[in-house]
XYZ file of C-alpha atoms in Angstrom:
377
model
C 0.000 0.000 0.000
C 1.430 3.378 -0.976
C 1.774 6.136 1.628
C -0.080 9.402 1.519
C 1.888 12.637 1.622
C 1.062 13.030 5.326
C 2.308 9.512 6.057
C 5.519 10.185 4.177
C 6.068 13.265 6.318
C 5.241 11.298 9.449
C 7.683 8.519 8.631
C 10.429 10.699 7.201
C 13.812 10.298 8.793
C 13.227 6.892 10.393
C 13.150 4.525 7.418
C 15.944 5.517 5.090
C 19.559 6.227 5.830
C 20.015 5.900 9.529
C 22.200 6.201 12.555
C 21.147 2.888 14.045
C 21.735 2.907 17.783
C 24.326 5.680 17.458
C 24.731 7.001 20.972
C 21.333 5.700 22.044
C 22.158 2.493 23.862
C 24.496 2.907 26.796
C 26.408 0.409 28.896
C 25.630 -0.497 32.490
C 28.792 -0.013 34.509
C 29.762 -1.542 37.809
C 26.782 -3.253 39.425
C 24.164 -0.919 37.926
C 21.243 -2.880 36.430
C 21.046 -0.534 33.407
C 22.956 2.540 32.196
C 22.583 5.530 34.512
C 22.273 9.127 33.310
C 21.589 12.635 34.646
C 18.590 14.917 34.162
C 19.452 18.476 35.196
C 16.872 21.166 35.960
C 19.546 23.605 37.186
C 17.567 24.230 40.350
C 18.138 27.461 42.254
C 17.862 27.391 46.035
C 16.903 30.270 48.305
C 20.009 32.319 49.068
C 21.755 31.136 45.908
C 21.848 32.392 42.315
C 21.436 31.108 38.766
C 25.178 31.683 38.320
C 25.965 29.315 41.190
C 23.471 26.725 39.956
C 24.983 26.746 36.474
C 28.433 26.259 37.988
C 27.029 23.257 39.855
C 25.689 21.880 36.577
C 29.205 21.996 35.137
C 30.554 20.159 38.175
C 27.801 17.533 37.893
C 28.541 17.023 34.190
C 32.254 16.601 34.897
C 31.583 14.173 37.742
C 29.047 12.247 35.668
C 31.547 11.906 32.837
C 34.312 10.704 35.138
C 32.070 8.186 36.927
C 30.532 6.574 33.844
C 27.066 8.097 33.610
C 25.947 7.731 29.994
C 24.383 11.145 29.309
C 23.574 14.505 30.895
C 20.345 16.113 29.739
C 18.994 19.585 30.521
C 15.258 20.235 30.795
C 13.369 23.218 29.386
C 11.235 25.152 31.873
C 9.999 28.742 31.852
C 8.824 31.335 34.379
C 9.886 29.198 37.363
C 12.129 31.067 39.817
C 13.535 27.844 41.244
C 14.709 26.560 37.853
C 17.376 28.125 35.607
C 17.047 25.820 32.591
C 14.983 27.968 30.236
C 17.588 27.727 27.430
C 18.862 24.129 27.129
C 20.914 24.738 23.975
C 22.863 27.558 25.635
C 23.561 25.467 28.732
C 24.553 22.437 26.656
C 27.087 24.488 24.719
C 28.622 25.514 28.047
C 28.682 21.913 29.288
C 30.248 20.778 26.025
C 33.150 23.156 26.657
C 33.829 21.469 30.007
C 33.456 17.795 29.005
C 34.885 15.508 26.337
C 32.995 12.189 26.326
C 29.610 12.224 28.036
C 26.539 12.571 25.827
C 24.743 15.899 26.209
C 21.159 16.599 25.293
C 17.797 18.166 25.899
C 15.350 16.550 28.228
C 13.805 18.134 26.401
C 13.240 20.930 23.970
C 9.523 21.711 24.037
C 9.026 21.770 20.285
C 5.733 23.741 20.178
C 7.578 26.664 21.789
C 10.033 26.973 18.894
C 10.271 27.149 15.126
C 11.639 23.798 13.892
C 14.290 25.614 11.837
C 15.592 27.373 14.955
C 15.857 24.047 16.816
C 17.663 22.446 13.858
C 20.144 25.334 13.784
C 20.757 25.223 17.545
C 21.363 21.489 17.634
C 23.327 21.531 14.404
C 25.589 24.018 16.137
C 25.850 21.780 19.203
C 26.667 18.789 17.008
C 29.441 20.836 15.388
C 30.783 21.779 18.820
C 30.592 18.252 20.276
C 30.461 15.832 17.333
C 28.817 12.506 18.002
C 27.663 13.177 21.545
C 24.535 15.326 21.259
C 20.950 14.099 21.803
C 17.833 16.012 20.783
C 15.006 15.106 23.130
C 11.667 16.636 22.175
C 8.553 17.242 24.224
C 5.011 18.288 23.346
C 4.117 20.130 26.562
C 4.964 23.828 27.026
C 7.177 23.333 30.077
C 5.295 26.109 31.832
C 1.833 27.590 32.437
C -0.570 28.638 29.696
C 0.096 32.382 29.874
C 3.846 31.887 29.634
C 3.385 29.437 26.763
C 1.338 32.062 24.925
C 4.102 34.610 25.479
C 6.704 32.171 24.138
C 4.639 31.472 21.046
C 3.666 35.040 20.211
C 0.147 34.578 21.520
C -0.575 31.462 19.455
C -1.508 28.219 21.205
C -2.200 25.335 18.828
C -3.261 22.257 20.761
C -4.074 20.130 17.676
C -3.021 16.508 18.158
C -1.477 16.568 14.695
C 0.553 19.745 15.200
C 3.395 18.029 17.045
C 3.885 15.244 14.440
C 3.907 17.918 11.720
C 6.512 19.966 13.574
C 8.554 16.829 14.201
C 8.553 15.916 10.504
C 9.546 19.469 9.567
C 12.380 19.488 12.085
C 13.633 16.148 10.760
C 13.715 17.461 7.195
C 15.657 20.532 8.296
C 18.168 18.302 10.114
C 18.553 16.115 7.019
C 18.341 19.036 4.554
C 16.026 17.079 2.260
C 12.798 18.966 1.657
C 11.414 17.715 -1.671
C 11.216 19.904 -4.761
C 8.124 22.064 -4.647
C 7.994 22.231 -0.856
C 7.765 25.815 0.455
C 10.999 25.257 2.405
C 12.970 23.590 -0.396
C 16.248 25.469 -0.577
C 16.039 26.648 3.046
C 19.021 25.202 4.904
C 19.651 24.729 8.612
C 23.278 25.617 9.231
C 25.462 24.152 10.517
C 24.120 21.162 8.607
C 24.418 18.834 5.622
C 24.408 21.667 3.067
C 27.957 22.411 4.217
C 29.138 18.852 3.667
C 28.953 15.517 5.515
C 27.777 16.144 9.065
C 26.537 14.172 12.001
C 22.981 14.471 13.170
C 21.766 14.255 16.774
C 19.496 11.259 17.366
C 15.904 12.284 18.086
C 14.124 11.162 21.237
C 10.478 11.667 22.111
C 9.680 12.611 25.697
C 6.340 12.286 27.398
C 4.227 11.837 30.491
C 1.214 10.328 28.698
C 0.378 7.830 26.006
C 0.524 10.250 23.064
C 4.311 10.478 22.748
C 4.729 6.838 23.796
C 2.590 5.659 20.895
C 4.176 8.088 18.425
C 7.726 7.135 19.452
C 6.846 3.484 18.957
C 5.265 4.039 15.563
C 8.296 6.014 14.378
C 10.846 3.601 15.825
C 12.428 6.292 18.001
C 13.820 6.018 21.533
C 11.386 7.121 24.226
C 11.898 8.892 27.564
C 9.098 8.810 30.133
C 8.778 11.379 32.943
C 8.357 8.927 35.825
C 9.753 11.571 38.189
C 6.543 13.597 38.038
C 3.988 11.186 36.569
C 4.770 7.863 38.198
C 1.244 6.439 37.946
C 1.398 6.386 34.160
C 4.837 4.815 33.774
C 3.908 1.188 33.161
C 0.986 1.933 30.781
C 3.127 4.338 28.734
C 6.046 1.918 28.454
C 3.704 -0.888 27.439
C 2.075 1.321 24.812
C 5.498 2.245 23.440
C 6.610 -1.365 23.218
C 3.350 -2.577 21.697
C 3.452 0.069 18.962
C 7.163 -0.128 18.216
C 8.152 -0.546 14.584
C 11.813 -1.181 13.709
C 13.382 1.799 11.961
C 16.680 3.041 10.628
C 17.319 4.309 14.145
C 16.399 1.321 16.305
C 15.690 -2.334 15.634
C 14.116 -2.807 19.071
C 12.474 -0.501 21.639
C 14.685 1.582 23.897
C 13.060 3.425 26.785
C 14.568 5.411 29.608
C 12.661 6.817 32.553
C 13.374 9.971 34.515
C 13.719 9.138 38.209
C 13.781 11.534 41.146
C 16.587 10.174 43.315
C 18.805 11.601 46.008
C 21.412 9.836 48.124
C 23.045 11.314 51.209
C 25.298 10.086 53.986
C 22.260 9.541 56.219
C 18.596 8.948 55.563
C 17.755 12.053 57.627
C 19.962 14.256 55.440
C 18.352 12.879 52.294
C 14.861 13.400 53.703
C 15.659 17.013 54.619
C 16.825 17.780 51.084
C 13.983 16.085 49.199
C 11.438 17.813 51.440
C 12.694 21.134 50.054
C 11.849 19.948 46.546
C 8.444 18.698 47.653
C 7.574 22.074 49.205
C 8.817 23.821 46.073
C 6.546 21.640 43.924
C 3.595 22.231 46.254
C 4.046 25.982 45.880
C 4.350 25.661 42.116
C 1.193 23.570 41.853
C -0.741 26.071 43.966
C 0.366 29.149 42.033
C 3.127 30.276 44.398
C 6.369 29.450 42.564
C 9.632 30.560 44.098
C 13.212 29.572 44.803
C 13.710 26.126 46.316
C 13.342 26.646 50.081
C 16.034 25.789 52.609
C 15.793 22.570 54.646
C 15.075 24.681 57.722
C 12.167 26.439 56.026
C 10.758 23.172 54.730
C 11.026 21.498 58.136
C 9.200 24.401 59.811
C 6.483 24.815 57.182
C 2.953 24.396 58.668
C 1.455 21.961 56.149
C -2.313 21.668 56.109
C -3.786 18.175 55.944
C -4.339 18.505 52.191
C -0.830 19.854 51.666
C 0.686 17.062 53.737
C -1.175 14.513 51.636
C 0.282 16.039 48.476
C 3.792 16.104 49.935
C 3.591 12.514 51.157
C 2.464 11.391 47.719
C 5.247 13.351 46.058
C 7.939 11.984 48.375
C 6.712 8.437 47.781
C 7.885 8.699 44.169
C 11.399 9.883 45.103
C 14.077 7.249 45.668
C 16.002 8.712 48.580
C 18.033 7.718 51.600
C 21.481 6.272 52.161
C 23.440 5.087 49.125
C 22.456 1.471 49.797
C 18.792 2.432 50.119
C 18.887 4.383 46.865
C 20.641 1.526 45.079
C 17.970 -0.909 46.276
C 15.203 1.449 45.190
C 16.695 1.955 41.743
C 17.240 -1.786 41.304
C 13.595 -2.438 42.168
C 12.371 0.297 39.819
C 14.460 -1.016 36.926
C 13.121 -4.536 37.513
C 9.502 -3.382 37.836
C 9.483 -1.226 34.710
C 11.958 -3.007 32.466
C 13.427 0.405 31.610
C 16.540 0.290 29.448
C 18.084 3.268 31.236
C 17.507 5.287 34.407
C 17.981 9.054 34.200
C 18.383 10.465 37.701
C 17.277 13.941 38.673
C 18.442 15.024 42.131
C 16.427 18.104 42.926
C 17.256 19.719 46.245
C 17.978 23.094 47.781
C 21.698 22.506 47.931
C 23.860 22.227 44.838
C 26.466 20.462 46.955
C 23.857 17.863 47.960
C 22.956 17.234 44.326
C 26.591 16.837 43.347
C 27.336 14.515 46.254
C 24.275 12.401 45.487
C 25.514 11.503 42.007
C 28.887 10.559 43.464
C 27.334 8.433 46.197
C 25.109 6.576 43.723
C 28.141 5.841 41.559
C 29.977 4.584 44.635
C 27.073 2.358 45.634
C 27.162 0.677 42.221
C 30.936 0.405 42.038
C 31.084 2.594 38.948
C 34.494 3.893 37.809
C 36.218 6.100 40.371
C 37.183 8.935 38.061
C 39.268 11.965 38.832
C 37.348 14.465 40.922
C 34.645 11.993 41.897
C 32.646 12.906 44.966
C 32.338 10.660 47.944
């Protein structure tokens, strides 16, 4: 059966020339059940600054590289005082200048917020700066509230279910520089890119917290990243939907799914609890329209939670793997076994940048991962 024009657009970039498994599949090191990676929100704690948080991100990337984490991704969020990751491409360029091996990517770029050509140019530039180690993770959500999303998009909010696949196909054609003759964008080139000669191309990932992106990633044969760290109830259904709908492609011959996991290890369980409570209070304030910097452990411990607020916080903390290094290792092992995830991407959100940095070192220690130069713990 021949494909319609829409189907050709939908399937473009995953059937022809490919980069099969290039940089997608990692290796589990030490005693880790699957490859471990980092998801960085560049959180900003009360009394600190975005400058300090970005310096911490560099230190985390360097530690992650030395200890054998597979990739370091930066999320896109907007209008959140406690998060400094509104411009992933800018941050990734900075991280690329301070690392040499670890994969760097977006977790993710919220594609509806941007023109596909602009994204292709940004990540073509990153690929030129760090050849062969850039990932382009794409999300469908705005990464913010509705008013901010409208401001990002010049007042236009298109929620059509088909808009994201169309944008994805357009982005792919810009990355491959292969719009067909007669297309309005034929002759428009994303640079750096193939028009300048042979060039690498970042592998595309689809990110999601629902079934939409899971199904689409499966149908296109792309790797899939699920946001377990803030939508844990939907993890197993989404992963099953992805696997059921997976079609082999030029990119992957079998499904590959990672999950984002909120995890924080500390020297004692009490220290870990104090840090993750700061993130829980920060999320409570965000969800109730009171966003701010991540509070200190002292402020979080003294906060007078109402019964409803305490219920929210308890539910939130239940999804965070936290405690001593051995407790975190056990929790991650159980999560990997329960979900069958191919990779765990750890996000250690806390008030203290030092606590986040130490957590990644302690997790690496607990799994016997390589003890690289400058490793924490």
